[in-house]
Amino acid sequence: MKIAIDGLHKAFESRIRLGIMSALAVNDKLDFNSLKEYLAVTDGNLASHLKGLEKELVIGVAKSFVGRKPNTTYFMTNEGKIAFEDHLKALEQLINSQK
C-alpha cells in the first residue's frame, strides 16, 4: 500500500518543532522559558529549532524588557497558522487512509 505524504510540511518534521507549533497554536504568545519548560529541552536545542521556524516565517519574535531583564516571546504568524493547519489536516488524512 502506498502512503501519500504530500501535504506534510517539512518544517514540522521534528517532534520539538511540532511541540513548539502546538504550544503556540493554543497560546497567543509564549516566552522562551515557558517553551523550554513545556517541551523539557535545553536552551541550545530550543534556540536552534526556534531559529529554524523563524527562518521558515511560521513564527515571529518579539523582544522586550521586563524590568531590566530581556524577554523574548514567540508567536505564530498568519502564514504559520495556515501551514500548521494544513500539516494537521494532512496528518489526519494520512491516519484516516490507513483505517
Tab-separated table of N, CA, C and O in Angstrom:
chain	number	residue	atom	x	y	z
A	1	MET	N	0.848	-1.186	0.000
A	1	MET	CA	0.000	0.000	0.000
A	1	MET	C	0.889	1.243	0.000
A	1	MET	O	1.811	1.363	0.786
A	2	LYS	N	0.594	2.176	-0.878
A	2	LYS	CA	1.337	3.430	-0.987
A	2	LYS	C	0.738	4.458	-0.036
A	2	LYS	O	-0.474	4.589	0.066
A	3	ILE	N	1.601	5.195	0.658
A	3	ILE	CA	1.150	6.219	1.599
A	3	ILE	C	1.472	7.590	1.011
A	3	ILE	O	2.618	7.877	0.678
A	4	ALA	N	0.461	8.448	0.896
A	4	ALA	CA	0.641	9.804	0.366
A	4	ALA	C	0.990	10.756	1.511
A	4	ALA	O	0.244	10.886	2.463
A	5	ILE	N	2.146	11.388	1.403
A	5	ILE	CA	2.582	12.331	2.438
A	5	ILE	C	2.806	13.722	1.844
A	5	ILE	O	3.556	14.524	2.375
A	6	ASP	N	2.123	13.998	0.753
A	6	ASP	CA	2.336	15.246	0.026
A	6	ASP	C	2.043	16.503	0.840
A	6	ASP	O	2.740	17.484	0.710
A	7	GLY	N	1.029	16.487	1.675
A	7	GLY	CA	0.617	17.695	2.373
A	7	GLY	C	1.402	18.006	3.638
A	7	GLY	O	1.183	19.031	4.260
A	8	LEU	N	2.308	17.118	4.036
A	8	LEU	CA	3.069	17.354	5.260
A	8	LEU	C	4.122	18.432	5.039
A	8	LEU	O	4.782	18.470	4.009
A	9	HIS	N	4.268	19.322	6.008
A	9	HIS	CA	5.198	20.443	5.921
A	9	HIS	C	6.534	20.028	6.532
A	9	HIS	O	6.599	19.620	7.683
A	10	LYS	N	7.602	20.145	5.763
A	10	LYS	CA	8.930	19.707	6.203
A	10	LYS	C	9.389	20.419	7.477
A	10	LYS	O	10.082	19.828	8.300
A	11	ALA	N	8.995	21.658	7.671
A	11	ALA	CA	9.432	22.420	8.849
A	11	ALA	C	8.915	21.823	10.155
A	11	ALA	O	9.467	22.099	11.214
A	12	PHE	N	7.872	20.995	10.081
A	12	PHE	CA	7.271	20.445	11.295
A	12	PHE	C	7.624	18.974	11.515
A	12	PHE	O	6.980	18.287	12.292
A	13	GLU	N	8.640	18.456	10.834
A	13	GLU	CA	9.002	17.049	10.972
A	13	GLU	C	9.561	16.705	12.345
A	13	GLU	O	9.331	15.626	12.853
A	14	SER	N	10.283	17.608	12.946
A	14	SER	CA	10.884	17.369	14.261
A	14	SER	C	9.817	17.391	15.351
A	14	SER	O	8.908	18.223	15.328
A	15	ARG	N	9.942	16.504	16.315
A	15	ARG	CA	8.977	16.473	17.420
A	15	ARG	C	9.041	17.764	18.232
A	15	ARG	O	8.025	18.232	18.742
A	16	ILE	N	10.207	18.374	18.316
A	16	ILE	CA	10.344	19.628	19.067
A	16	ILE	C	9.645	20.763	18.319
A	16	ILE	O	8.910	21.548	18.910
A	17	ARG	N	9.833	20.820	17.011
A	17	ARG	CA	9.161	21.857	16.229
A	17	ARG	C	7.652	21.655	16.240
A	17	ARG	O	6.890	22.617	16.306
A	18	LEU	N	7.231	20.417	16.190
A	18	LEU	CA	5.805	20.120	16.283
A	18	LEU	C	5.272	20.568	17.642
A	18	LEU	O	4.189	21.139	17.745
A	19	GLY	N	6.060	20.342	18.690
A	19	GLY	CA	5.675	20.784	20.033
A	19	GLY	C	5.610	22.293	20.151
A	19	GLY	O	4.691	22.842	20.772
A	20	ILE	N	6.569	22.985	19.558
A	20	ILE	CA	6.569	24.451	19.574
A	20	ILE	C	5.306	24.979	18.900
A	20	ILE	O	4.602	25.830	19.446
A	21	MET	N	5.025	24.449	17.725
A	21	MET	CA	3.857	24.913	16.982
A	21	MET	C	2.564	24.575	17.714
A	21	MET	O	1.632	25.379	17.735
A	22	SER	N	2.503	23.415	18.334
A	22	SER	CA	1.308	23.026	19.092
A	22	SER	C	1.097	23.958	20.275
A	22	SER	O	-0.028	24.387	20.546
A	23	ALA	N	2.178	24.280	20.979
A	23	ALA	CA	2.080	25.183	22.131
A	23	ALA	C	1.640	26.575	21.690
A	23	ALA	O	0.804	27.214	22.343
A	24	LEU	N	2.186	27.039	20.561
A	24	LEU	CA	1.818	28.370	20.074
A	24	LEU	C	0.422	28.397	19.460
A	24	LEU	O	-0.207	29.449	19.388
A	25	ALA	N	-0.067	27.243	19.039
A	25	ALA	CA	-1.418	27.180	18.471
A	25	ALA	C	-2.486	27.428	19.530
A	25	ALA	O	-3.554	27.948	19.225
A	26	VAL	N	-2.200	27.086	20.779
A	26	VAL	CA	-3.185	27.250	21.847
A	26	VAL	C	-2.871	28.430	22.767
A	26	VAL	O	-3.632	28.717	23.681
A	27	ASN	N	-1.754	29.110	22.514
A	27	ASN	CA	-1.371	30.302	23.269
A	27	ASN	C	-1.045	31.402	22.262
A	27	ASN	O	-0.346	31.152	21.279
A	28	ASP	N	-1.506	32.618	22.512
A	28	ASP	CA	-1.217	33.713	21.586
A	28	ASP	C	0.279	33.938	21.447
A	28	ASP	O	0.784	34.191	20.360
A	29	LYS	N	0.978	33.874	22.573
A	29	LYS	CA	2.435	34.025	22.574
A	29	LYS	C	3.000	33.348	23.809
A	29	LYS	O	2.307	33.195	24.827
A	30	LEU	N	4.236	32.920	23.702
A	30	LEU	CA	4.929	32.291	24.819
A	30	LEU	C	6.363	32.790	24.858
A	30	LEU	O	6.973	33.001	23.803
A	31	ASP	N	6.907	32.936	26.060
A	31	ASP	CA	8.298	33.334	26.138
A	31	ASP	C	9.207	32.102	26.083
A	31	ASP	O	8.751	30.962	26.156
A	32	PHE	N	10.485	32.356	25.914
A	32	PHE	CA	11.474	31.296	25.735
A	32	PHE	C	11.444	30.299	26.885
A	32	PHE	O	11.413	29.086	26.671
A	33	ASN	N	11.425	30.812	28.117
A	33	ASN	CA	11.465	29.919	29.282
A	33	ASN	C	10.217	29.056	29.402
A	33	ASN	O	10.297	27.898	29.806
A	34	SER	N	9.070	29.598	29.034
A	34	SER	CA	7.835	28.800	29.064
A	34	SER	C	7.905	27.669	28.053
A	34	SER	O	7.553	26.524	28.360
A	35	LEU	N	8.365	27.970	26.846
A	35	LEU	CA	8.516	26.928	25.830
A	35	LEU	C	9.518	25.872	26.284
A	35	LEU	O	9.292	24.672	26.119
A	36	LYS	N	10.603	26.322	26.862
A	36	LYS	CA	11.639	25.395	27.354
A	36	LYS	C	11.062	24.465	28.413
A	36	LYS	O	11.306	23.258	28.404
A	37	GLU	N	10.269	25.021	29.306
A	37	GLU	CA	9.653	24.225	30.369
A	37	GLU	C	8.616	23.250	29.808
A	37	GLU	O	8.589	22.078	30.176
A	38	TYR	N	7.753	23.728	28.908
A	38	TYR	CA	6.720	22.872	28.311
A	38	TYR	C	7.330	21.674	27.593
A	38	TYR	O	6.830	20.562	27.675
A	39	LEU	N	8.412	21.927	26.856
A	39	LEU	CA	8.985	20.902	25.990
A	39	LEU	C	10.112	20.105	26.635
A	39	LEU	O	10.551	19.099	26.077
A	40	ALA	N	10.589	20.566	27.786
A	40	ALA	CA	11.683	19.897	28.509
A	40	ALA	C	12.893	19.690	27.605
A	40	ALA	O	13.380	18.578	27.416
A	41	VAL	N	13.378	20.790	27.029
A	41	VAL	CA	14.551	20.756	26.155
A	41	VAL	C	15.592	21.747	26.669
A	41	VAL	O	15.292	22.601	27.498
A	42	THR	N	16.805	21.632	26.152
A	42	THR	CA	17.876	22.544	26.561
A	42	THR	C	17.734	23.889	25.849
A	42	THR	O	17.044	23.996	24.821
A	43	ASP	N	18.409	24.894	26.370
A	43	ASP	CA	18.391	26.224	25.759
A	43	ASP	C	18.840	26.166	24.301
A	43	ASP	O	18.189	26.721	23.417
A	44	GLY	N	19.974	25.514	24.074
A	44	GLY	CA	20.539	25.459	22.730
A	44	GLY	C	19.648	24.726	21.751
A	44	GLY	O	19.501	25.147	20.593
A	45	ASN	N	19.078	23.621	22.188
A	45	ASN	CA	18.202	22.837	21.327
A	45	ASN	C	16.968	23.648	20.947
A	45	ASN	O	16.590	23.724	19.775
A	46	LEU	N	16.345	24.269	21.937
A	46	LEU	CA	15.163	25.085	21.670
A	46	LEU	C	15.503	26.255	20.765
A	46	LEU	O	14.793	26.532	19.797
A	47	ALA	N	16.607	26.927	21.044
A	47	ALA	CA	17.007	28.094	20.254
A	47	ALA	C	17.211	27.730	18.792
A	47	ALA	O	16.781	28.467	17.890
A	48	SER	N	17.841	26.584	18.529
A	48	SER	CA	18.081	26.206	17.129
A	48	SER	C	16.773	25.885	16.406
A	48	SER	O	16.602	26.248	15.240
A	49	HIS	N	15.834	25.239	17.089
A	49	HIS	CA	14.547	24.936	16.460
A	49	HIS	C	13.720	26.203	16.255
A	49	HIS	O	13.059	26.353	15.214
A	50	LEU	N	13.758	27.118	17.213
A	50	LEU	CA	13.039	28.384	17.059
A	50	LEU	C	13.604	29.175	15.882
A	50	LEU	O	12.853	29.750	15.091
A	51	LYS	N	14.918	29.193	15.757
A	51	LYS	CA	15.555	29.904	14.653
A	51	LYS	C	15.141	29.310	13.303
A	51	LYS	O	14.869	30.029	12.351
A	52	GLY	N	15.054	27.972	13.244
A	52	GLY	CA	14.621	27.309	12.018
A	52	GLY	C	13.189	27.660	11.652
A	52	GLY	O	12.882	27.919	10.489
A	53	LEU	N	12.309	27.676	12.650
A	53	LEU	CA	10.907	28.033	12.398
A	53	LEU	C	10.769	29.503	12.018
A	53	LEU	O	9.953	29.867	11.172
A	54	GLU	N	11.589	30.337	12.634
A	54	GLU	CA	11.574	31.762	12.296
A	54	GLU	C	12.049	31.962	10.850
A	54	GLU	O	11.480	32.770	10.102
A	55	LYS	N	13.056	31.223	10.461
A	55	LYS	CA	13.577	31.309	9.093
A	55	LYS	C	12.509	30.900	8.071
A	55	LYS	O	12.435	31.455	6.978
A	56	GLU	N	11.660	29.941	8.444
A	56	GLU	CA	10.563	29.491	7.575
A	56	GLU	C	9.377	30.457	7.605
A	56	GLU	O	8.389	30.249	6.908
A	57	LEU	N	9.465	31.495	8.448
A	57	LEU	CA	8.433	32.530	8.592
A	57	LEU	C	7.124	32.005	9.164
A	57	LEU	O	6.062	32.590	8.949
A	58	VAL	N	7.185	30.902	9.932
A	58	VAL	CA	5.969	30.365	10.538
A	58	VAL	C	5.793	30.841	11.984
A	58	VAL	O	4.714	30.709	12.548
A	59	ILE	N	6.870	31.391	12.560
A	59	ILE	CA	6.756	32.031	13.876
A	59	ILE	C	7.412	33.404	13.804
A	59	ILE	O	8.266	33.654	12.961
A	60	GLY	N	6.979	34.270	14.706
A	60	GLY	CA	7.573	35.591	14.828
A	60	GLY	C	8.158	35.763	16.212
A	60	GLY	O	7.848	34.997	17.135
A	61	VAL	N	8.994	36.759	16.366
A	61	VAL	CA	9.696	37.017	17.618
A	61	VAL	C	9.456	38.460	18.044
A	61	VAL	O	9.513	39.368	17.216
A	62	ALA	N	9.203	38.647	19.333
A	62	ALA	CA	9.078	39.989	19.900
A	62	ALA	C	10.029	40.080	21.090
A	62	ALA	O	9.980	39.243	21.987
A	63	LYS	N	10.896	41.075	21.066
A	63	LYS	CA	11.857	41.254	22.151
A	63	LYS	C	11.480	42.501	22.942
A	63	LYS	O	11.136	43.531	22.368
A	64	SER	N	11.548	42.363	24.265
A	64	SER	CA	11.217	43.480	25.140
A	64	SER	C	12.001	43.323	26.433
A	64	SER	O	12.807	42.403	26.579
A	65	PHE	N	11.747	44.206	27.360
A	65	PHE	CA	12.362	44.125	28.678
A	65	PHE	C	11.265	44.050	29.726
A	65	PHE	O	10.261	44.731	29.639
A	66	VAL	N	11.482	43.186	30.707
A	66	VAL	CA	10.622	43.121	31.882
A	66	VAL	C	11.514	43.590	33.026
A	66	VAL	O	12.411	42.861	33.462
A	67	GLY	N	11.270	44.817	33.451
A	67	GLY	CA	12.205	45.429	34.383
A	67	GLY	C	13.506	45.669	33.637
A	67	GLY	O	13.530	46.322	32.605
A	68	ARG	N	14.582	45.077	34.116
A	68	ARG	CA	15.874	45.206	33.445
A	68	ARG	C	16.267	43.947	32.684
A	68	ARG	O	17.320	43.887	32.084
A	69	LYS	N	15.387	42.947	32.728
A	69	LYS	CA	15.710	41.676	32.078
A	69	LYS	C	15.112	41.612	30.676
A	69	LYS	O	13.944	41.952	30.478
A	70	PRO	N	15.916	41.151	29.718
A	70	PRO	CA	15.364	40.973	28.371
A	70	PRO	C	14.360	39.823	28.354
A	70	PRO	O	14.526	38.833	29.075
A	71	ASN	N	13.315	39.982	27.575
A	71	ASN	CA	12.278	38.954	27.468
A	71	ASN	C	11.969	38.741	25.986
A	71	ASN	O	11.621	39.683	25.279
A	72	THR	N	12.095	37.512	25.536
A	72	THR	CA	11.811	37.168	24.146
A	72	THR	C	10.562	36.314	24.103
A	72	THR	O	10.486	35.292	24.775
A	73	THR	N	9.575	36.757	23.330
A	73	THR	CA	8.352	35.982	23.177
A	73	THR	C	8.197	35.578	21.707
A	73	THR	O	8.703	36.240	20.803
A	74	TYR	N	7.499	34.478	21.534
A	74	TYR	CA	7.290	33.905	20.205
A	74	TYR	C	5.799	33.773	19.956
A	74	TYR	O	5.023	33.544	20.872
A	75	PHE	N	5.420	33.917	18.705
A	75	PHE	CA	4.018	33.800	18.310
A	75	PHE	C	3.967	33.171	16.923
A	75	PHE	O	4.944	33.210	16.164
A	76	MET	N	2.827	32.601	16.593
A	76	MET	CA	2.639	32.005	15.285
A	76	MET	C	2.191	33.090	14.307
A	76	MET	O	1.280	33.864	14.610
A	77	THR	N	2.840	33.161	13.157
A	77	THR	CA	2.444	34.123	12.127
A	77	THR	C	1.192	33.612	11.423
A	77	THR	O	0.816	32.442	11.567
A	78	ASN	N	0.566	34.474	10.640
A	78	ASN	CA	-0.600	34.039	9.861
A	78	ASN	C	-0.220	32.920	8.905
A	78	ASN	O	-0.964	31.949	8.747
A	79	GLU	N	0.948	33.054	8.272
A	79	GLU	CA	1.432	32.005	7.377
A	79	GLU	C	1.663	30.712	8.156
A	79	GLU	O	1.398	29.621	7.651
A	80	GLY	N	2.168	30.850	9.371
A	80	GLY	CA	2.412	29.688	10.227
A	80	GLY	C	1.129	28.981	10.609
A	80	GLY	O	1.069	27.750	10.634
A	81	LYS	N	0.093	29.763	10.902
A	81	LYS	CA	-1.206	29.173	11.248
A	81	LYS	C	-1.751	28.358	10.090
A	81	LYS	O	-2.223	27.231	10.268
A	82	ILE	N	-1.669	28.910	8.892
A	82	ILE	CA	-2.164	28.211	7.706
A	82	ILE	C	-1.341	26.949	7.453
A	82	ILE	O	-1.894	25.871	7.224
A	83	ALA	N	-0.018	27.082	7.506
A	83	ALA	CA	0.861	25.934	7.257
A	83	ALA	C	0.643	24.837	8.295
A	83	ALA	O	0.615	23.642	7.957
A	84	PHE	N	0.475	25.221	9.559
A	84	PHE	CA	0.285	24.221	10.611
A	84	PHE	C	-1.073	23.538	10.478
A	84	PHE	O	-1.174	22.316	10.641
A	85	GLU	N	-2.108	24.301	10.162
A	85	GLU	CA	-3.432	23.703	9.947
A	85	GLU	C	-3.391	22.731	8.771
A	85	GLU	O	-3.955	21.638	8.846
A	86	ASP	N	-2.717	23.115	7.692
A	86	ASP	CA	-2.586	22.227	6.538
A	86	ASP	C	-1.823	20.954	6.904
A	86	ASP	O	-2.162	19.863	6.459
A	87	HIS	N	-0.784	21.114	7.721
A	87	HIS	CA	0.010	19.967	8.171
A	87	HIS	C	-0.855	19.009	8.997
A	87	HIS	O	-0.816	17.793	8.788
A	88	LEU	N	-1.644	19.558	9.904
A	88	LEU	CA	-2.515	18.730	10.737
A	88	LEU	C	-3.580	18.019	9.903
A	88	LEU	O	-3.886	16.847	10.140
A	89	LYS	N	-4.129	18.717	8.908
A	89	LYS	CA	-5.108	18.094	8.022
A	89	LYS	C	-4.478	16.945	7.238
A	89	LYS	O	-5.096	15.888	7.064
A	90	ALA	N	-3.253	17.141	6.772
A	90	ALA	CA	-2.552	16.084	6.031
A	90	ALA	C	-2.283	14.883	6.931
A	90	ALA	O	-2.423	13.728	6.495
A	91	LEU	N	-1.916	15.137	8.192
A	91	LEU	CA	-1.715	14.040	9.147
A	91	LEU	C	-3.010	13.281	9.381
A	91	LEU	O	-3.024	12.039	9.406
A	92	GLU	N	-4.098	14.020	9.538
A	92	GLU	CA	-5.400	13.396	9.754
A	92	GLU	C	-5.812	12.539	8.550
A	92	GLU	O	-6.291	11.422	8.715
A	93	GLN	N	-5.588	13.060	7.351
A	93	GLN	CA	-5.903	12.296	6.148
A	93	GLN	C	-5.056	11.039	6.053
A	93	GLN	O	-5.545	9.972	5.670
A	94	LEU	N	-3.783	11.171	6.424
A	94	LEU	CA	-2.881	10.017	6.412
A	94	LEU	C	-3.360	8.939	7.375
A	94	LEU	O	-3.419	7.764	7.025
A	95	ILE	N	-3.742	9.361	8.568
A	95	ILE	CA	-4.230	8.412	9.565
A	95	ILE	C	-5.528	7.752	9.102
A	95	ILE	O	-5.680	6.533	9.176
A	96	ASN	N	-6.455	8.569	8.587
A	96	ASN	CA	-7.736	8.036	8.135
A	96	ASN	C	-7.594	7.110	6.931
A	96	ASN	O	-8.381	6.189	6.750
A	97	SER	N	-6.578	7.336	6.097
A	97	SER	CA	-6.391	6.482	4.921
A	97	SER	C	-5.879	5.100	5.301
A	97	SER	O	-5.960	4.175	4.500
A	98	GLN	N	-5.386	4.947	6.519
A	98	GLN	CA	-4.831	3.661	6.961
A	98	GLN	C	-5.838	2.820	7.728
A	98	GLN	O	-5.531	1.727	8.159
A	99	LYS	N	-7.054	3.313	7.898
A	99	LYS	CA	-8.079	2.581	8.647
A	99	LYS	C	-8.716	1.525	7.780
A	99	LYS	O	-8.852	1.591	6.621
